[in-house]
């Protein structure tokens, strides 16, 4: 789970690789390295820690050369250390390799190569690749890399340079993402288009078992039998500055604020007016498929799973298809019976999450039709699905997902309503109401963002507390789960989410003045029960932040004195966060936003490194 980048041209490769690595930092940041070639000499620089250390190192001692490869690492084999950081070198120091993925048979290869006289310096799986290429190198780097990857089992995107072949950059992939950026007199490689978007808007998306020989003048793509392949360039649809912070303190905050525009982009071409039908292109399903589905299973990991849980409610209620949702890792273990006419909807921002990809493959094998709800275009999950509904969120850099979650929920809601239209499973008036509510969500979210200062004031009152409990019922239980995940990821406050209906069955034992409770109380069928839960918490001196609709008169703010004994505040919550009123089934789209802002500002007040939370990586491409 790392990021790779490479450059060949006439500029300083280290600067371009470094800039690319900066944009890939979300893929891992426990160490980084760059290798360049100048005057037939290969030089490597490696640093531990995040890329600021690499920046300092390059400033102190520039690395010169017009061809180079770089890597930002998230350790899988071997602890973060200089020896284990990429690029890894051959024994003679002439061949350098960067790799994203996992070489499954590295131990046996390492044993064999050691017996053949190769000396290993690291504990990584990647170093075997450098030695294998060295073993096969006979003046033709492409041939040597082809032979090497034929020996590999596992997943990889590899960049490779050799000081004896200083005018070519090689790249190859199997099951790990790889693009080649197209320039005029220079070219690039990267594990993610965002890494090189500032340099070019045209890339070739490379497929499994394809190898690319890249010079400053051209790009040759072949299969592993050296058959030439032709490829249409893919035009990156995001503007060059989309991956920059745009004036916000953190990417996470920027991405929270991008949500109204992102929803507009997601709705474009799909839902234009409440009285018009929804259209979906390329989702790989015929109307007969949709009419025939007897079951829908949502699967994903983490935040994306919370969006899938919302999907379970809407598919069931609106499209009238029995629906379930199960974590990708659990779904594989559970090995469920899949009957005919089952649809599996796979949700993933990156489209590369290992568990999600495996769950997809398992469900396909069992005969389910699989469509995916994805952000990253042409990612592995997208390509292996029968159809894709892209969420159109643009690049999400912050490790903690915000806009992708919101857009996943929007896309899933649209899918459910589209299914309902095709199946005629929902009365027209209700469909029109739901569509109108979805169309209104960008404005609703803008209103919530305008109230950010109020949320900061709430955050100031609770940020020092060590524990939090998020409560909700029904379709907003996934919102509470997502809110608590956001808080724990970026603030390191211990936070749990529970169905408020479960309170008396255990969690109420936790209630005390030291744990703050976030209660989602929007009006709907669960409203009175949620108020009952708040009363019970208040009676036990628990401080409560309630999220409710504008104009809620039943549970107004009854006290906001941070020094007051919470038990003195009769009945009502300590703090209210209001959101615009909407339809119950659409509410998870907007309810998520104040929860994101609350988590962000609590973490900010605690001084945490919000965009790079400890131990987390943006894309989890290993199980
Ligand atoms: C949390 C977060 C993760 C991801 C999960 C799945 O903020 O981002 O929980 O949602 O790792 O990732 P994708 O959506 O890329 O499959």
XYZ file of C-alpha atoms and ligand atoms in Angstrom:
639
model
C 0.000 0.000 0.000
C 2.407 2.552 -1.280
C 2.713 5.182 -3.967
C 5.106 5.056 -6.899
C 6.089 7.703 -9.396
C 8.701 8.027 -12.122
C 9.964 10.547 -14.662
C 12.096 10.643 -17.789
C 12.831 13.827 -19.747
C 15.206 16.734 -19.443
C 14.197 18.289 -16.114
C 15.366 17.240 -12.651
C 13.626 13.923 -12.018
C 13.952 14.246 -8.235
C 11.789 17.417 -8.155
C 9.086 15.870 -10.308
C 9.148 12.605 -8.384
C 9.026 14.497 -5.091
C 6.034 16.581 -6.206
C 4.300 13.371 -7.311
C 5.070 11.684 -4.004
C 3.559 14.641 -2.149
C 0.293 13.987 -3.954
C 0.582 10.273 -3.187
C 1.373 10.756 0.467
C -2.114 9.559 1.381
C -1.143 6.086 0.165
C 1.446 5.771 2.896
C 4.015 7.901 4.605
C 6.276 5.981 6.928
C 9.299 6.430 4.675
C 10.160 7.575 1.170
C 12.891 7.234 -1.401
C 14.002 8.496 -4.810
C 16.581 7.072 -7.241
C 18.006 9.031 -10.176
C 20.598 8.392 -12.872
C 23.128 10.996 -13.981
C 26.206 10.385 -16.155
C 25.725 6.639 -15.906
C 25.637 6.744 -12.062
C 22.612 5.667 -10.065
C 22.066 7.562 -6.800
C 19.477 6.793 -4.152
C 18.108 8.947 -1.351
C 15.904 7.418 1.370
C 14.364 8.987 4.456
C 12.269 7.747 7.339
C 9.068 9.548 8.286
C 6.894 11.754 6.165
C 7.893 13.680 3.078
C 8.967 16.795 4.949
C 12.119 14.853 5.764
C 12.686 14.124 2.084
C 12.083 17.769 1.244
C 14.722 18.844 3.776
C 17.138 16.237 2.493
C 16.721 17.337 -1.141
C 17.094 20.977 -0.167
C 20.298 20.277 1.727
C 21.738 18.062 -0.953
C 20.001 18.148 -4.357
C 19.689 14.922 -6.295
C 20.480 15.428 -9.972
C 19.457 13.406 -12.992
C 16.802 13.527 -15.736
C 15.464 10.028 -15.103
C 14.207 8.845 -11.743
C 11.747 6.814 -9.716
C 10.223 7.552 -6.308
C 8.260 5.783 -3.643
C 6.296 6.609 -0.524
C 5.882 3.628 1.742
C 3.361 2.142 4.136
C 5.126 -0.836 5.645
C 3.834 -4.352 4.927
C 7.001 -6.464 4.936
C 9.653 -5.182 7.306
C 9.419 -2.239 9.696
C 9.801 1.342 8.500
C 13.571 1.832 8.161
C 16.071 3.172 5.636
C 16.997 -0.377 4.562
C 13.365 -1.316 3.997
C 12.446 1.863 2.103
C 12.318 1.779 -1.655
C 13.931 2.091 -4.174
C 15.585 -1.296 -3.717
C 18.783 -2.053 -5.563
C 20.505 -4.960 -7.242
C 23.800 -6.221 -5.735
C 25.840 -4.092 -8.130
C 23.737 -1.004 -7.326
C 22.914 -0.439 -11.004
C 19.250 -1.456 -10.992
C 16.647 0.325 -8.850
C 13.070 -0.781 -8.305
C 9.993 0.770 -6.687
C 6.944 -1.368 -6.058
C 3.375 -1.093 -4.843
C 1.684 -4.367 -3.933
C 2.789 -7.647 -2.413
C 5.037 -10.342 -3.845
C 3.479 -13.454 -2.341
C 6.294 -15.878 -3.209
C 9.116 -13.557 -2.149
C 10.429 -15.895 0.531
C 11.106 -18.760 -1.836
C 12.526 -16.362 -4.454
C 14.754 -14.782 -1.830
C 16.043 -18.186 -0.744
C 16.769 -19.174 -4.319
C 18.455 -15.861 -5.177
C 20.525 -15.992 -1.986
C 21.700 -19.487 -2.947
C 22.652 -18.048 -6.317
C 24.838 -15.460 -4.570
C 22.600 -12.392 -4.279
C 23.042 -10.423 -1.057
C 19.854 -8.951 0.450
C 19.933 -5.787 2.514
C 16.268 -5.460 3.545
C 13.412 -7.603 4.850
C 11.109 -6.515 2.051
C 9.376 -8.536 -0.616
C 10.328 -5.856 -3.165
C 14.061 -6.372 -2.983
C 13.617 -9.767 -4.659
C 12.465 -7.929 -7.784
C 15.678 -5.894 -8.009
C 17.766 -9.063 -7.683
C 15.625 -10.982 -10.158
C 16.012 -8.230 -12.764
C 19.759 -8.261 -12.119
C 19.784 -12.025 -12.604
C 18.105 -11.758 -15.998
C 19.713 -8.505 -17.202
C 21.767 -9.005 -20.305
C 21.762 -5.532 -21.807
C 17.973 -5.411 -22.359
C 16.128 -4.057 -19.317
C 12.660 -4.751 -20.716
C 13.500 -8.404 -21.372
C 14.970 -8.757 -17.887
C 11.901 -7.221 -16.222
C 9.566 -9.449 -18.248
C 11.486 -12.534 -17.104
C 11.480 -11.290 -13.524
C 7.730 -10.636 -13.344
C 7.014 -14.043 -14.867
C 8.577 -15.463 -11.682
C 6.398 -13.317 -9.390
C 3.134 -14.271 -7.688
C 1.064 -11.551 -6.136
C 0.160 -7.971 -6.856
C 2.493 -5.338 -8.167
C 2.989 -2.079 -9.965
C 6.713 -1.733 -10.509
C 8.929 1.077 -11.764
C 12.483 0.143 -12.717
C 15.606 1.970 -13.954
C 19.153 0.785 -14.642
C 22.303 2.874 -14.942
C 23.472 0.717 -17.874
C 20.239 1.596 -19.745
C 19.959 5.253 -18.658
C 17.510 6.396 -21.327
C 14.616 4.111 -20.430
C 12.146 3.865 -17.601
C 10.297 0.542 -17.281
C 6.942 -0.073 -15.634
C 4.774 -3.161 -15.298
C 1.650 -4.116 -13.372
C -0.465 -6.996 -12.128
C -3.430 -6.257 -9.814
C -2.010 -2.922 -8.611
C -2.860 0.391 -10.257
C -0.451 1.967 -12.767
C -0.717 4.830 -15.243
C 1.792 6.263 -17.683
C 1.599 10.045 -18.093
C 2.067 11.417 -21.577
C 4.182 14.547 -22.039
C 5.762 16.255 -25.054
C 9.425 15.429 -24.630
C 9.057 13.795 -21.253
C 6.913 11.058 -19.752
C 5.856 9.827 -16.337
C 4.630 6.820 -14.410
C 2.489 6.774 -11.276
C 0.325 4.519 -9.196
C -2.386 7.172 -9.322
C -3.232 9.806 -11.934
C -3.458 12.479 -9.224
C 0.303 12.180 -8.695
C 1.121 13.491 -12.167
C -1.964 15.583 -12.936
C 0.023 18.786 -12.438
C 2.353 17.659 -15.251
C -0.089 16.239 -17.775
C -3.776 15.605 -18.308
C -3.242 12.569 -20.558
C -2.371 9.099 -19.368
C -2.385 5.522 -20.535
C -4.131 3.270 -18.035
C -2.056 0.107 -17.870
C -3.647 -3.315 -17.514
C -2.532 -6.516 -15.804
C 0.580 -8.129 -17.271
C 1.361 -5.186 -19.492
C 4.820 -3.680 -19.541
C 5.801 -0.196 -20.679
C 9.132 0.977 -21.980
C 9.231 4.718 -21.567
C 11.791 7.108 -23.009
C 11.647 10.886 -23.202
C 10.441 10.527 -26.782
C 7.849 7.783 -26.510
C 5.965 5.041 -24.725
C 5.801 1.429 -25.898
C 3.253 -0.851 -24.271
C 3.480 -4.612 -24.819
C 2.197 -7.755 -23.176
C 4.613 -10.086 -21.432
C 5.198 -11.911 -24.717
C 6.406 -8.617 -26.229
C 3.366 -8.222 -28.488
C 2.823 -4.475 -29.043
C -0.443 -3.087 -27.660
C -2.246 0.061 -28.677
C -4.034 2.213 -26.152
C -6.177 5.320 -26.382
C -4.943 8.070 -24.056
C -7.304 8.762 -21.162
C -7.948 12.413 -20.433
C -7.918 13.116 -16.688
C -11.171 14.954 -16.017
C -9.995 16.942 -12.962
C -8.375 20.352 -13.152
C -4.673 20.473 -12.250
C -5.332 22.279 -8.976
C -7.962 19.784 -7.812
C -5.387 17.936 -5.780
C -4.206 21.029 -3.948
C -5.572 22.398 -0.670
C -7.127 25.492 -2.266
C -6.677 27.739 0.742
C -8.052 25.355 3.362
C -5.963 24.389 6.359
C -6.331 20.686 5.609
C -7.448 18.552 2.674
C -10.158 17.097 4.885
C -11.696 20.521 5.470
C -11.411 21.369 1.778
C -13.120 18.129 0.860
C -15.931 18.713 3.373
C -16.531 22.107 1.755
C -16.437 20.666 -1.769
C -19.496 18.536 -1.096
C -22.245 20.792 -2.507
C -20.401 21.111 -5.850
C -19.499 17.452 -5.858
C -23.160 16.502 -5.427
C -24.070 18.696 -8.390
C -21.457 16.859 -10.488
C -22.769 13.502 -9.319
C -26.388 14.390 -10.163
C -25.512 15.847 -13.567
C -26.889 13.731 -16.358
C -28.717 11.488 -13.873
C -31.317 13.585 -12.084
C -32.286 16.974 -13.462
C -35.739 17.567 -11.967
C -37.996 15.906 -9.429
C -40.601 15.089 -12.072
C -38.098 13.642 -14.561
C -36.941 10.025 -14.571
C -33.468 9.122 -13.341
C -30.981 7.902 -15.944
C -27.874 5.827 -15.379
C -25.336 5.028 -18.059
C -23.016 2.046 -18.169
C -24.226 0.342 -15.028
C -24.289 -2.921 -16.941
C -27.889 -3.802 -16.055
C -30.858 -4.178 -18.359
C -34.349 -3.205 -17.251
C -35.129 -6.917 -17.150
C -32.173 -7.489 -14.799
C -33.442 -4.750 -12.510
C -37.009 -6.059 -12.554
C -35.778 -9.567 -11.825
C -33.549 -8.923 -8.791
C -34.713 -10.774 -5.717
C -31.957 -9.681 -3.385
C -29.308 -6.983 -3.079
C -26.141 -7.379 -1.019
C -24.013 -4.304 -0.304
C -20.390 -4.903 0.565
C -17.435 -2.613 1.329
C -14.961 -1.674 4.053
C -14.925 1.174 6.571
C -16.633 4.387 5.589
C -17.767 2.927 2.278
C -19.577 0.214 4.246
C -21.505 2.867 6.154
C -22.737 4.168 2.802
C -23.659 0.576 1.945
C -25.652 0.272 5.182
C -27.690 3.300 4.102
C -28.187 1.530 0.777
C -29.693 -1.463 2.556
C -32.519 0.751 3.864
C -33.331 2.473 0.589
C -33.162 -0.626 -1.609
C -35.544 -2.334 0.738
C -37.954 0.507 1.307
C -38.002 2.214 -2.075
C -36.940 -0.377 -4.642
C -38.674 -3.098 -2.586
C -35.811 -5.543 -2.983
C -34.780 -7.398 0.182
C -31.358 -6.007 0.961
C -28.497 -6.750 3.296
C -25.091 -5.226 3.895
C -21.967 -6.979 5.054
C -18.344 -5.967 5.524
C -16.208 -7.268 2.651
C -13.912 -9.281 4.936
C -16.907 -10.824 6.725
C -18.813 -11.546 3.537
C -15.922 -13.671 2.302
C -15.810 -15.554 5.605
C -19.558 -15.968 5.813
C -19.624 -17.508 2.367
C -23.379 -16.809 1.976
C -25.812 -18.739 -0.181
C -26.343 -16.690 -3.327
C -29.616 -17.429 -5.048
C -30.444 -16.625 -8.626
C -31.109 -12.950 -9.402
C -28.902 -11.579 -6.654
C -27.224 -8.237 -7.179
C -24.084 -7.383 -5.229
C -23.310 -3.655 -4.971
C -19.675 -3.053 -4.104
C -18.825 0.370 -2.678
C -15.298 1.790 -2.709
C -13.694 5.205 -3.036
C -10.343 3.946 -4.304
C -11.613 0.901 -6.170
C -8.471 -0.884 -4.985
C -9.330 -2.109 -1.467
C -8.075 -5.689 -1.266
C -10.890 -7.124 0.860
C -13.557 -5.436 -1.235
C -11.993 -6.709 -4.444
C -11.907 -10.241 -3.066
C -15.513 -10.043 -1.911
C -16.442 -8.892 -5.432
C -14.643 -11.874 -6.965
C -16.254 -14.280 -4.495
C -19.745 -12.947 -5.223
C -19.171 -13.115 -8.977
C -18.012 -16.677 -8.643
C -21.236 -17.502 -6.831
C -23.217 -16.153 -9.755
C -24.248 -12.736 -8.434
C -24.350 -9.816 -10.820
C -21.892 -7.241 -9.461
C -22.013 -3.503 -9.918
C -19.807 -1.051 -8.091
C -20.118 2.464 -6.712
C -16.646 3.894 -7.200
C -14.726 7.142 -7.231
C -11.432 6.303 -8.962
C -12.101 5.768 -12.638
C -10.862 2.544 -14.172
C -9.690 1.186 -10.820
C -9.446 -2.570 -10.320
C -12.905 -2.944 -8.734
C -14.442 -0.808 -11.464
C -12.882 -2.967 -14.126
C -13.907 -6.265 -12.598
C -17.536 -5.230 -12.050
C -20.345 -5.897 -14.514
C -21.128 -2.191 -14.389
C -20.059 0.937 -12.518
C -21.851 3.951 -11.083
C -19.073 6.497 -10.597
C -19.652 8.854 -7.699
C -17.801 11.718 -9.459
C -16.239 13.078 -6.264
C -12.896 14.036 -7.830
C -9.672 13.199 -5.979
C -10.008 12.633 -2.262
C -6.642 13.237 -0.642
C -7.461 13.278 3.058
C -7.080 9.813 4.534
C -10.355 10.257 6.394
C -13.058 10.016 3.782
C -15.736 12.709 3.748
C -16.918 13.774 0.314
C -16.570 10.242 -1.034
C -18.917 8.999 1.722
C -21.504 11.660 0.947
C -21.267 10.987 -2.780
C -21.482 7.234 -2.237
C -24.717 7.789 -0.333
C -26.057 10.091 -3.063
C -25.173 7.608 -5.813
C -26.704 4.684 -3.934
C -29.886 6.690 -3.309
C -30.075 7.505 -7.016
C -29.580 3.852 -7.884
C -32.348 2.794 -5.503
C -34.737 5.395 -6.914
C -33.801 4.399 -10.448
C -34.541 0.772 -9.593
C -37.834 1.874 -8.030
C -38.782 3.642 -11.263
C -37.926 0.634 -13.394
C -39.693 -1.776 -11.026
C -42.592 0.638 -10.421
C -42.236 -0.260 -6.783
C -42.876 3.129 -5.245
C -45.715 5.569 -5.772
C -44.965 8.537 -7.994
C -45.665 11.151 -5.340
C -43.153 9.600 -2.948
C -40.535 9.247 -5.684
C -41.020 12.884 -6.639
C -40.654 13.967 -2.997
C -37.442 11.942 -2.579
C -35.970 13.240 -5.824
C -36.792 16.824 -4.828
C -35.088 16.243 -1.483
C -31.955 14.897 -3.181
C -31.880 17.878 -5.558
C -32.024 20.168 -2.527
C -29.076 18.529 -0.701
C -26.354 20.838 -2.131
C -28.228 23.865 -0.735
C -28.912 22.081 2.553
C -25.210 21.280 2.919
C -24.257 24.874 2.073
C -26.477 25.995 4.957
C -24.746 23.537 7.295
C -21.324 24.756 6.149
C -22.438 28.339 6.850
C -22.992 27.255 10.458
C -19.474 25.916 10.867
C -18.653 28.508 13.544
C -21.468 27.168 15.731
C -20.037 23.658 15.356
C -16.578 24.966 16.308
C -18.125 26.360 19.512
C -19.587 22.937 20.285
C -16.227 21.284 19.548
C -14.523 23.680 21.982
C -16.727 22.403 24.789
C -16.016 18.716 24.264
C -12.603 18.320 22.624
C -10.796 17.436 25.828
C -13.063 14.537 26.681
C -11.545 11.067 26.228
C -14.663 9.173 25.111
C -17.685 9.614 22.894
C -20.801 7.607 22.169
C -22.827 8.177 18.993
C -26.477 7.170 19.054
C -29.134 6.984 16.369
C -31.874 4.754 15.104
C -33.008 3.566 11.693
C -31.468 4.984 8.555
C -29.272 7.345 10.558
C -27.566 4.579 12.519
C -25.003 4.338 9.650
C -24.597 8.139 9.952
C -23.773 7.723 13.647
C -21.342 4.900 12.800
C -19.649 7.112 10.246
C -19.545 10.090 12.645
C -17.871 8.007 15.333
C -15.395 6.505 12.859
C -14.433 10.020 11.699
C -13.888 11.159 15.274
C -11.757 8.197 16.310
C -9.670 8.214 13.105
C -8.525 11.796 13.312
C -8.798 12.790 16.989
C -7.896 9.404 18.572
C -10.809 9.884 20.983
C -12.342 6.534 21.765
C -15.727 6.684 20.038
C -18.411 4.068 19.528
C -21.710 4.058 17.703
C -24.770 2.218 18.896
C -28.374 1.891 17.994
C -30.121 3.941 20.650
C -32.502 1.002 20.941
C -29.619 -0.976 22.416
C -28.829 1.552 25.149
C -30.568 -0.316 27.931
C -28.918 -3.549 26.862
C -25.447 -2.433 27.834
C -24.036 0.924 26.651
C -26.030 2.928 29.208
C -23.507 1.655 31.750
C -20.959 3.960 30.105
C -23.000 7.126 30.661
C -21.252 9.592 32.959
C -20.032 13.214 32.721
C -16.742 12.110 31.089
C -18.255 10.640 27.919
C -20.061 12.916 25.496
C -22.987 11.549 23.578
C -23.824 12.614 20.051
C -27.469 11.853 19.344
C -29.021 12.054 15.881
C -32.626 12.979 16.595
C -34.109 14.083 13.285
C -37.878 13.897 13.150
C -39.273 10.736 11.696
C -40.557 7.489 13.118
C -37.673 7.261 15.600
C -37.966 10.830 16.940
C -39.888 10.231 20.180
C -37.797 7.207 21.057
C -34.604 9.216 20.565
C -35.958 11.928 22.865
C -36.621 9.195 25.433
C -33.011 8.071 25.112
C -31.751 11.619 25.651
C -33.828 11.942 28.828
C -32.347 8.696 30.132
C -28.829 9.903 29.426
C -29.436 13.290 31.007
C -30.870 11.611 34.097
C -27.483 9.892 34.429
C -25.430 13.066 34.011
C -24.351 12.359 30.437
C -23.553 15.422 28.287
C -25.435 15.325 24.983
C -24.924 16.984 21.605
C -28.133 16.555 19.625
C -28.359 16.873 15.852
C -31.845 17.815 14.809
C -33.846 19.691 12.218
C -34.273 23.439 12.074
C -37.314 24.495 14.034
C -37.321 21.481 16.319
C -39.279 22.722 19.277
C -39.448 19.616 21.366
C -35.799 19.461 22.315
C -34.480 23.021 22.315
C -31.155 23.931 23.844
C -31.830 24.060 27.553
C -28.372 24.922 28.749
C -24.975 25.535 27.269
C -22.848 26.448 30.225
C -19.731 24.291 29.866
C -19.050 24.566 33.588
C -22.517 23.524 34.629
C -23.137 20.084 36.027
C -24.729 18.348 33.039
C -27.250 16.692 35.329
C -28.628 20.133 36.217
C -29.806 20.670 32.672
C -33.230 19.185 32.938
C -34.123 16.894 30.102
C -32.694 18.664 27.068
C -29.309 18.224 25.449
C -26.351 20.388 26.361
C -25.815 21.428 22.755
C -27.885 21.442 19.594
C -26.622 21.317 16.019
C -29.400 22.113 13.599
C -29.610 20.948 9.991
C -32.194 21.759 7.314
C -35.261 19.575 7.414
C -35.402 16.871 4.727
C -36.950 13.513 3.873
C -35.998 10.725 6.282
C -34.530 8.543 3.511
C -32.416 11.387 2.167
C -31.249 12.659 5.568
C -28.000 10.594 5.759
C -26.650 12.773 2.910
C -26.865 15.908 5.036
C -26.554 14.518 8.579
C -23.046 13.280 7.774
C -21.778 16.823 7.243
C -22.114 18.268 10.794
C -20.631 15.021 12.096
C -17.638 15.451 9.760
C -17.200 19.076 10.880
C -17.492 18.146 14.545
C -14.822 15.442 14.182
C -12.580 17.772 12.166
C -12.748 20.655 14.641
C -12.311 18.438 17.689
C -9.191 16.937 16.087
C -7.978 20.405 15.049
C -8.390 21.729 18.598
C -6.407 18.744 19.835
C -3.646 19.666 17.379
C -3.700 16.364 15.498
C -2.227 15.716 12.052
C -5.688 15.455 10.490
C -4.804 14.611 6.894
C -2.417 11.848 7.931
C -3.783 10.044 10.959
C -1.384 7.635 12.598
C -1.351 4.014 11.395
C -3.821 4.674 8.583
C -3.356 4.666 4.839
C -5.799 5.976 2.281
C -5.869 2.913 0.096
C -5.705 -0.487 1.740
C -4.468 -2.728 -1.054
C -3.426 -5.561 1.262
C -5.652 -7.808 3.343
C -12.219 6.105 6.640
C -11.889 5.539 5.359
C -11.803 4.056 5.252
C -12.215 3.604 3.836
C -11.969 2.104 3.658
C -12.398 1.620 2.298
O -12.255 7.490 6.617
O -11.658 6.233 4.417
O -12.574 3.421 6.216
O -13.560 3.891 3.633
O -10.604 1.827 3.835
O -11.719 2.313 1.296
P -12.294 2.405 -0.173
O -13.545 3.214 -0.100
O -11.208 3.063 -0.956
O -12.580 0.998 -0.604
